[in-house]
């Protein structure tokens, strides 16, 4: 992975979307949408921000600076190009192993489901992973019940590699499918 890639969160564009770094103004809507049961259902429990500016600032420092400089993860807010101040979701690529393998995760706010936003954002992040980070493999792990996410992965060119039972997911364990796409 070229080290220079980790200097900042790059803004990525697709036909309809702009993927950009989070800012403090994005946090209230992000908190409200991300913590909804509909979004959390198959995640096994992931970090939800407290309603606290300090907590939010700390998280922003982590995702926009510390974790990036440590080459651990890129986290983007997904917005529509027509209105980059309003979020429709979030996407991450991280968990880099041997500088060659990484894992993606993505979340679309419920009111925007079914527009193909997840697949469109994911394809762009995969392109970033292969072309800018020079990865060999990009994988995703999802709860076997998460059929919407499975469709997203297939649309973005991932293949199902198998079932992993009682695999770590969020704060717990779940039966999951491993999906991947390779260079
Ligand atoms: C999974 C998720 C990202 C999909 O986002 P999206 O922008 O609606 O995805 P897309 O529009 O690209 O396509 C999803 C597909 O699932 C279908 N779908 C949408 N909601 C569904 C649901 N509740 N149950 C089953 N299928 C569903 C859509 O019709 C679409 O299928 P199609 O391509 O045959 O039309 C979104 O549902 C979400 O954020 N879920 C909660 C977080 C999550 O589970 N993230 C994935 C972690 S691995």
PDB file of C-alpha atoms and ligand atoms in Angstrom:
ATOM      1  CA  UNK A   1       0.000   0.000   0.000  1.00  0.00           C
ATOM      2  CA  UNK A   2       1.578   3.328  -0.993  1.00  0.00           C
ATOM      3  CA  UNK A   3       2.131   5.238   2.330  1.00  0.00           C
ATOM      4  CA  UNK A   4       1.132   8.578   0.753  1.00  0.00           C
ATOM      5  CA  UNK A   5      -2.395   7.247   0.297  1.00  0.00           C
ATOM      6  CA  UNK A   6      -2.897   7.534   4.048  1.00  0.00           C
ATOM      7  CA  UNK A   7      -2.245  11.274   4.342  1.00  0.00           C
ATOM      8  CA  UNK A   8      -5.914  12.226   4.054  1.00  0.00           C
ATOM      9  CA  UNK A   9      -9.379  10.818   3.353  1.00  0.00           C
ATOM     10  CA  UNK A  10      -9.706  11.346  -0.398  1.00  0.00           C
ATOM     11  CA  UNK A  11     -12.993  12.592  -1.835  1.00  0.00           C
ATOM     12  CA  UNK A  12     -14.286   9.950  -4.253  1.00  0.00           C
ATOM     13  CA  UNK A  13     -16.962  10.572  -6.893  1.00  0.00           C
ATOM     14  CA  UNK A  14     -19.340   8.250  -8.696  1.00  0.00           C
ATOM     15  CA  UNK A  15     -22.098   9.048 -11.149  1.00  0.00           C
ATOM     16  CA  UNK A  16     -24.535  10.020  -8.371  1.00  0.00           C
ATOM     17  CA  UNK A  17     -22.462  10.061  -5.170  1.00  0.00           C
ATOM     18  CA  UNK A  18     -19.699  11.953  -3.415  1.00  0.00           C
ATOM     19  CA  UNK A  19     -17.809  10.023  -0.739  1.00  0.00           C
ATOM     20  CA  UNK A  20     -16.076  12.470   1.586  1.00  0.00           C
ATOM     21  CA  UNK A  21     -14.560  12.825   5.062  1.00  0.00           C
ATOM     22  CA  UNK A  22     -16.949  13.292   8.008  1.00  0.00           C
ATOM     23  CA  UNK A  23     -17.153  16.651   9.761  1.00  0.00           C
ATOM     24  CA  UNK A  24     -18.726  17.687  13.066  1.00  0.00           C
ATOM     25  CA  UNK A  25     -21.834  19.048  11.295  1.00  0.00           C
ATOM     26  CA  UNK A  26     -22.545  15.562   9.914  1.00  0.00           C
ATOM     27  CA  UNK A  27     -22.712  13.906  13.318  1.00  0.00           C
ATOM     28  CA  UNK A  28     -26.322  14.582  14.485  1.00  0.00           C
ATOM     29  CA  UNK A  29     -27.906  13.024  11.364  1.00  0.00           C
ATOM     30  CA  UNK A  30     -25.288  10.269  11.323  1.00  0.00           C
ATOM     31  CA  UNK A  31     -26.046   9.337  14.947  1.00  0.00           C
ATOM     32  CA  UNK A  32     -29.799   9.351  14.412  1.00  0.00           C
ATOM     33  CA  UNK A  33     -29.705   7.233  11.243  1.00  0.00           C
ATOM     34  CA  UNK A  34     -26.873   4.863  12.144  1.00  0.00           C
ATOM     35  CA  UNK A  35     -28.307   3.822  15.496  1.00  0.00           C
ATOM     36  CA  UNK A  36     -31.704   2.840  14.026  1.00  0.00           C
ATOM     37  CA  UNK A  37     -32.639  -0.786  14.566  1.00  0.00           C
ATOM     38  CA  UNK A  38     -33.144  -1.224  10.808  1.00  0.00           C
ATOM     39  CA  UNK A  39     -29.477  -0.371  10.178  1.00  0.00           C
ATOM     40  CA  UNK A  40     -28.080  -2.187  13.226  1.00  0.00           C
ATOM     41  CA  UNK A  41     -30.098  -5.420  12.822  1.00  0.00           C
ATOM     42  CA  UNK A  42     -27.398  -7.687  11.360  1.00  0.00           C
ATOM     43  CA  UNK A  43     -24.260  -5.922  12.564  1.00  0.00           C
ATOM     44  CA  UNK A  44     -23.801  -7.685  15.885  1.00  0.00           C
ATOM     45  CA  UNK A  45     -23.321  -4.398  17.750  1.00  0.00           C
ATOM     46  CA  UNK A  46     -21.010  -1.654  16.478  1.00  0.00           C
ATOM     47  CA  UNK A  47     -19.820   1.634  17.963  1.00  0.00           C
ATOM     48  CA  UNK A  48     -22.665   4.109  18.386  1.00  0.00           C
ATOM     49  CA  UNK A  49     -21.689   7.659  19.328  1.00  0.00           C
ATOM     50  CA  UNK A  50     -23.029   9.203  22.498  1.00  0.00           C
ATOM     51  CA  UNK A  51     -24.980  12.458  22.258  1.00  0.00           C
ATOM     52  CA  UNK A  52     -21.897  14.341  23.353  1.00  0.00           C
ATOM     53  CA  UNK A  53     -19.765  16.789  21.334  1.00  0.00           C
ATOM     54  CA  UNK A  54     -16.508  15.628  22.963  1.00  0.00           C
ATOM     55  CA  UNK A  55     -17.265  12.021  22.070  1.00  0.00           C
ATOM     56  CA  UNK A  56     -18.017  13.078  18.500  1.00  0.00           C
ATOM     57  CA  UNK A  57     -14.837  15.160  18.234  1.00  0.00           C
ATOM     58  CA  UNK A  58     -12.775  12.295  19.551  1.00  0.00           C
ATOM     59  CA  UNK A  59     -14.299   9.900  17.024  1.00  0.00           C
ATOM     60  CA  UNK A  60     -13.670  12.388  14.202  1.00  0.00           C
ATOM     61  CA  UNK A  61     -10.019  12.729  15.266  1.00  0.00           C
ATOM     62  CA  UNK A  62      -9.780   8.951  15.164  1.00  0.00           C
ATOM     63  CA  UNK A  63     -11.310   8.386  11.741  1.00  0.00           C
ATOM     64  CA  UNK A  64      -9.884  11.483  10.013  1.00  0.00           C
ATOM     65  CA  UNK A  65      -6.433  11.404  11.554  1.00  0.00           C
ATOM     66  CA  UNK A  66      -5.203   8.786  14.083  1.00  0.00           C
ATOM     67  CA  UNK A  67      -6.576   5.607  12.514  1.00  0.00           C
ATOM     68  CA  UNK A  68      -5.679   6.894   9.061  1.00  0.00           C
ATOM     69  CA  UNK A  69      -2.081   7.716  10.003  1.00  0.00           C
ATOM     70  CA  UNK A  70      -1.808   4.282  11.610  1.00  0.00           C
ATOM     71  CA  UNK A  71      -2.949   2.890   8.245  1.00  0.00           C
ATOM     72  CA  UNK A  72      -5.905   1.123   9.827  1.00  0.00           C
ATOM     73  CA  UNK A  73      -9.032   2.353   8.064  1.00  0.00           C
ATOM     74  CA  UNK A  74     -10.605   4.852   5.656  1.00  0.00           C
ATOM     75  CA  UNK A  75     -14.093   5.999   6.688  1.00  0.00           C
ATOM     76  CA  UNK A  76     -16.253   8.021   4.309  1.00  0.00           C
ATOM     77  CA  UNK A  77     -19.616   9.704   4.597  1.00  0.00           C
ATOM     78  CA  UNK A  78     -21.738   8.893   1.535  1.00  0.00           C
ATOM     79  CA  UNK A  79     -23.607  11.872   0.093  1.00  0.00           C
ATOM     80  CA  UNK A  80     -25.380  12.571  -3.180  1.00  0.00           C
ATOM     81  CA  UNK A  81     -23.421  14.773  -5.577  1.00  0.00           C
ATOM     82  CA  UNK A  82     -26.473  17.006  -5.820  1.00  0.00           C
ATOM     83  CA  UNK A  83     -26.296  17.737  -2.063  1.00  0.00           C
ATOM     84  CA  UNK A  84     -22.994  16.913  -0.387  1.00  0.00           C
ATOM     85  CA  UNK A  85     -24.100  18.325   2.953  1.00  0.00           C
ATOM     86  CA  UNK A  86     -26.778  15.632   3.421  1.00  0.00           C
ATOM     87  CA  UNK A  87     -25.608  12.095   4.138  1.00  0.00           C
ATOM     88  CA  UNK A  88     -27.152   8.900   2.779  1.00  0.00           C
ATOM     89  CA  UNK A  89     -24.743   6.493   4.473  1.00  0.00           C
ATOM     90  CA  UNK A  90     -21.233   5.520   5.467  1.00  0.00           C
ATOM     91  CA  UNK A  91     -18.595   3.202   3.954  1.00  0.00           C
ATOM     92  CA  UNK A  92     -15.266   1.935   5.322  1.00  0.00           C
ATOM     93  CA  UNK A  93     -12.294  -0.025   4.060  1.00  0.00           C
ATOM     94  CA  UNK A  94      -9.802  -1.221   6.647  1.00  0.00           C
ATOM     95  CA  UNK A  95      -8.407  -4.106   8.625  1.00  0.00           C
ATOM     96  CA  UNK A  96      -5.431  -4.173   6.268  1.00  0.00           C
ATOM     97  CA  UNK A  97      -3.451  -7.400   6.450  1.00  0.00           C
ATOM     98  CA  UNK A  98       0.022  -7.754   4.924  1.00  0.00           C
ATOM     99  CA  UNK A  99      -0.758  -4.511   3.039  1.00  0.00           C
ATOM    100  CA  UNK A 100      -2.565  -6.716   0.523  1.00  0.00           C
ATOM    101  CA  UNK A 101      -5.961  -7.612   1.986  1.00  0.00           C
ATOM    102  CA  UNK A 102      -8.713  -5.397   3.376  1.00  0.00           C
ATOM    103  CA  UNK A 103     -12.324  -5.584   4.492  1.00  0.00           C
ATOM    104  CA  UNK A 104     -15.228  -3.324   3.564  1.00  0.00           C
ATOM    105  CA  UNK A 105     -18.377  -2.380   5.437  1.00  0.00           C
ATOM    106  CA  UNK A 106     -21.178  -0.024   4.387  1.00  0.00           C
ATOM    107  CA  UNK A 107     -24.403   1.368   5.789  1.00  0.00           C
ATOM    108  CA  UNK A 108     -27.188   3.229   3.990  1.00  0.00           C
ATOM    109  CA  UNK A 109     -29.819   5.188   5.961  1.00  0.00           C
ATOM    110  CA  UNK A 110     -33.126   3.381   5.761  1.00  0.00           C
ATOM    111  CA  UNK A 111     -35.008   6.091   3.841  1.00  0.00           C
ATOM    112  CA  UNK A 112     -32.485   5.727   0.977  1.00  0.00           C
ATOM    113  CA  UNK A 113     -32.551   1.933   0.666  1.00  0.00           C
ATOM    114  CA  UNK A 114     -33.265   0.405  -2.726  1.00  0.00           C
ATOM    115  CA  UNK A 115     -31.642   3.142  -4.826  1.00  0.00           C
ATOM    116  CA  UNK A 116     -28.488   1.180  -5.543  1.00  0.00           C
ATOM    117  CA  UNK A 117     -26.401   3.617  -3.459  1.00  0.00           C
ATOM    118  CA  UNK A 118     -24.565   0.895  -1.511  1.00  0.00           C
ATOM    119  CA  UNK A 119     -23.442  -0.956  -4.634  1.00  0.00           C
ATOM    120  CA  UNK A 120     -22.419   2.293  -6.350  1.00  0.00           C
ATOM    121  CA  UNK A 121     -20.353   3.447  -3.352  1.00  0.00           C
ATOM    122  CA  UNK A 122     -18.837  -0.001  -2.883  1.00  0.00           C
ATOM    123  CA  UNK A 123     -17.689  -0.275  -6.499  1.00  0.00           C
ATOM    124  CA  UNK A 124     -15.872   3.043  -6.131  1.00  0.00           C
ATOM    125  CA  UNK A 125     -14.168   1.977  -2.882  1.00  0.00           C
ATOM    126  CA  UNK A 126     -13.129  -1.329  -4.446  1.00  0.00           C
ATOM    127  CA  UNK A 127     -11.616   0.621  -7.329  1.00  0.00           C
ATOM    128  CA  UNK A 128      -9.749   2.788  -4.782  1.00  0.00           C
ATOM    129  CA  UNK A 129      -8.558  -0.343  -2.981  1.00  0.00           C
ATOM    130  CA  UNK A 130      -7.168  -2.028  -6.068  1.00  0.00           C
ATOM    131  CA  UNK A 131      -5.854   1.024  -7.943  1.00  0.00           C
ATOM    132  CA  UNK A 132      -4.695   3.389  -5.189  1.00  0.00           C
ATOM    133  CA  UNK A 133      -3.936   1.007  -2.320  1.00  0.00           C
ATOM    134  CA  UNK A 134      -2.709  -1.775  -4.643  1.00  0.00           C
ATOM    135  CA  UNK A 135      -4.618  -4.432  -2.705  1.00  0.00           C
ATOM    136  CA  UNK A 136      -4.829  -8.021  -3.921  1.00  0.00           C
ATOM    137  CA  UNK A 137      -8.024  -8.997  -2.106  1.00  0.00           C
ATOM    138  CA  UNK A 138     -11.018  -7.101  -0.688  1.00  0.00           C
ATOM    139  CA  UNK A 139     -13.421  -9.042   1.484  1.00  0.00           C
ATOM    140  CA  UNK A 140     -16.712  -8.589   3.310  1.00  0.00           C
ATOM    141  CA  UNK A 141     -18.227 -10.610   6.097  1.00  0.00           C
ATOM    142  CA  UNK A 142     -21.982 -10.493   6.618  1.00  0.00           C
ATOM    143  CA  UNK A 143     -24.650 -12.146   8.707  1.00  0.00           C
ATOM    144  CA  UNK A 144     -26.220 -14.952   6.646  1.00  0.00           C
ATOM    145  CA  UNK A 145     -29.656 -13.312   7.067  1.00  0.00           C
ATOM    146  CA  UNK A 146     -28.512 -10.031   5.491  1.00  0.00           C
ATOM    147  CA  UNK A 147     -29.897 -10.691   2.003  1.00  0.00           C
ATOM    148  CA  UNK A 148     -29.908  -7.004   0.966  1.00  0.00           C
ATOM    149  CA  UNK A 149     -26.186  -6.779   1.687  1.00  0.00           C
ATOM    150  CA  UNK A 150     -25.540 -10.016  -0.185  1.00  0.00           C
ATOM    151  CA  UNK A 151     -27.168  -8.482  -3.276  1.00  0.00           C
ATOM    152  CA  UNK A 152     -24.990  -5.399  -2.916  1.00  0.00           C
ATOM    153  CA  UNK A 153     -21.837  -7.516  -2.875  1.00  0.00           C
ATOM    154  CA  UNK A 154     -22.852  -9.517  -5.943  1.00  0.00           C
ATOM    155  CA  UNK A 155     -23.671  -6.280  -7.807  1.00  0.00           C
ATOM    156  CA  UNK A 156     -20.195  -4.976  -6.909  1.00  0.00           C
ATOM    157  CA  UNK A 157     -18.493  -8.091  -8.284  1.00  0.00           C
ATOM    158  CA  UNK A 158     -17.817 -10.001  -5.050  1.00  0.00           C
ATOM    159  CA  UNK A 159     -18.096 -13.793  -4.929  1.00  0.00           C
ATOM    160  CA  UNK A 160     -19.368 -15.885  -2.060  1.00  0.00           C
ATOM    161  CA  UNK A 161     -16.517 -18.028  -0.744  1.00  0.00           C
ATOM    162  CA  UNK A 162     -18.237 -19.817   2.078  1.00  0.00           C
ATOM    163  CA  UNK A 163     -20.045 -20.057   5.363  1.00  0.00           C
ATOM    164  CA  UNK A 164     -18.172 -19.320   8.590  1.00  0.00           C
ATOM    165  CA  UNK A 165     -20.023 -20.447  11.697  1.00  0.00           C
ATOM    166  CA  UNK A 166     -20.055 -18.432  14.909  1.00  0.00           C
ATOM    167  CA  UNK A 167     -17.594 -15.960  13.441  1.00  0.00           C
ATOM    168  CA  UNK A 168     -16.738 -12.663  15.222  1.00  0.00           C
ATOM    169  CA  UNK A 169     -19.157  -9.980  14.021  1.00  0.00           C
ATOM    170  CA  UNK A 170     -19.440  -6.676  15.878  1.00  0.00           C
ATOM    171  CA  UNK A 171     -19.412  -7.416  19.579  1.00  0.00           C
ATOM    172  CA  UNK A 172     -20.655 -10.982  19.233  1.00  0.00           C
ATOM    173  CA  UNK A 173     -20.503 -14.014  16.998  1.00  0.00           C
ATOM    174  CA  UNK A 174     -22.798 -14.896  14.094  1.00  0.00           C
ATOM    175  CA  UNK A 175     -23.035 -17.345  11.255  1.00  0.00           C
ATOM    176  CA  UNK A 176     -21.630 -15.326   8.359  1.00  0.00           C
ATOM    177  CA  UNK A 177     -20.822 -15.559   4.683  1.00  0.00           C
ATOM    178  CA  UNK A 178     -17.365 -14.584   3.495  1.00  0.00           C
ATOM    179  CA  UNK A 179     -17.443 -12.655   0.206  1.00  0.00           C
ATOM    180  CA  UNK A 180     -14.400 -11.403  -1.661  1.00  0.00           C
ATOM    181  CA  UNK A 181     -13.163  -9.873  -4.871  1.00  0.00           C
ATOM    182  CA  UNK A 182      -9.553 -10.262  -5.974  1.00  0.00           C
ATOM    183  CA  UNK A 183      -7.381  -8.281  -8.315  1.00  0.00           C
TER     184      UNK A 183
HETATM  185  C1  LIG B   1     -27.446  -3.565   3.026  1.00  0.00           C
HETATM  186  C2  LIG B   1     -27.658  -2.120   2.630  1.00  0.00           C
HETATM  187  C3  LIG B   1     -26.324  -1.368   2.712  1.00  0.00           C
HETATM  188  C4  LIG B   1     -28.176  -2.070   1.199  1.00  0.00           C
HETATM  189  O1  LIG B   1     -28.214  -0.717   0.772  1.00  0.00           O
HETATM  190  P1  LIG B   1     -29.024  -0.257  -0.544  1.00  0.00           P
HETATM  191  O2  LIG B   1     -28.459   1.065  -0.976  1.00  0.00           O
HETATM  192  O3  LIG B   1     -30.470  -0.358  -0.300  1.00  0.00           O
HETATM  193  O4  LIG B   1     -28.572  -1.364  -1.567  1.00  0.00           O
HETATM  194  P2  LIG B   1     -28.960  -1.472  -3.082  1.00  0.00           P
HETATM  195  O5  LIG B   1     -30.068  -0.509  -3.417  1.00  0.00           O
HETATM  196  O6  LIG B   1     -27.682  -1.370  -3.856  1.00  0.00           O
HETATM  197  O7  LIG B   1     -29.475  -2.961  -3.258  1.00  0.00           O
HETATM  198  C5  LIG B   1     -29.919  -3.782  -2.255  1.00  0.00           C
HETATM  199  C6  LIG B   1     -30.721  -4.933  -2.821  1.00  0.00           C
HETATM  200  O8  LIG B   1     -31.402  -5.545  -1.721  1.00  0.00           O
HETATM  201  C7  LIG B   1     -32.801  -5.325  -1.882  1.00  0.00           C
HETATM  202  N1  LIG B   1     -33.301  -4.940  -0.578  1.00  0.00           N
HETATM  203  C8  LIG B   1     -33.428  -3.706  -0.067  1.00  0.00           C
HETATM  204  N2  LIG B   1     -33.925  -3.776   1.170  1.00  0.00           N
HETATM  205  C9  LIG B   1     -34.121  -5.093   1.438  1.00  0.00           C
HETATM  206  C10 LIG B   1     -34.595  -5.805   2.552  1.00  0.00           C
HETATM  207  N3  LIG B   1     -34.990  -5.174   3.670  1.00  0.00           N
HETATM  208  N4  LIG B   1     -34.640  -7.154   2.493  1.00  0.00           N
HETATM  209  C11 LIG B   1     -34.238  -7.792   1.378  1.00  0.00           C
HETATM  210  N5  LIG B   1     -33.762  -7.168   0.285  1.00  0.00           N
HETATM  211  C12 LIG B   1     -33.694  -5.835   0.316  1.00  0.00           C
HETATM  212  C13 LIG B   1     -32.962  -4.243  -2.893  1.00  0.00           C
HETATM  213  O9  LIG B   1     -34.186  -4.373  -3.574  1.00  0.00           O
HETATM  214  C14 LIG B   1     -31.788  -4.518  -3.793  1.00  0.00           C
HETATM  215  O10 LIG B   1     -32.035  -5.640  -4.626  1.00  0.00           O
HETATM  216  P3  LIG B   1     -32.067  -5.521  -6.203  1.00  0.00           P
HETATM  217  O11 LIG B   1     -30.673  -5.148  -6.621  1.00  0.00           O
HETATM  218  O12 LIG B   1     -32.423  -6.893  -6.649  1.00  0.00           O
HETATM  219  O13 LIG B   1     -33.059  -4.478  -6.527  1.00  0.00           O
HETATM  220  C15 LIG B   1     -28.697  -1.423   3.554  1.00  0.00           C
HETATM  221  O14 LIG B   1     -29.840  -2.214   3.580  1.00  0.00           O
HETATM  222  C16 LIG B   1     -28.185  -1.215   4.960  1.00  0.00           C
HETATM  223  O15 LIG B   1     -27.540  -0.215   5.257  1.00  0.00           O
HETATM  224  N6  LIG B   1     -28.447  -2.159   5.865  1.00  0.00           N
HETATM  225  C17 LIG B   1     -28.038  -2.045   7.256  1.00  0.00           C
HETATM  226  C18 LIG B   1     -26.515  -2.076   7.423  1.00  0.00           C
HETATM  227  C19 LIG B   1     -25.917  -3.327   6.852  1.00  0.00           C
HETATM  228  O16 LIG B   1     -26.444  -4.414   7.031  1.00  0.00           O
HETATM  229  N7  LIG B   1     -24.776  -3.161   6.164  1.00  0.00           N
HETATM  230  C20 LIG B   1     -24.068  -4.249   5.561  1.00  0.00           C
HETATM  231  C21 LIG B   1     -23.110  -4.855   6.531  1.00  0.00           C
HETATM  232  S1  LIG B   1     -22.247  -6.198   5.765  1.00  0.00           S
END
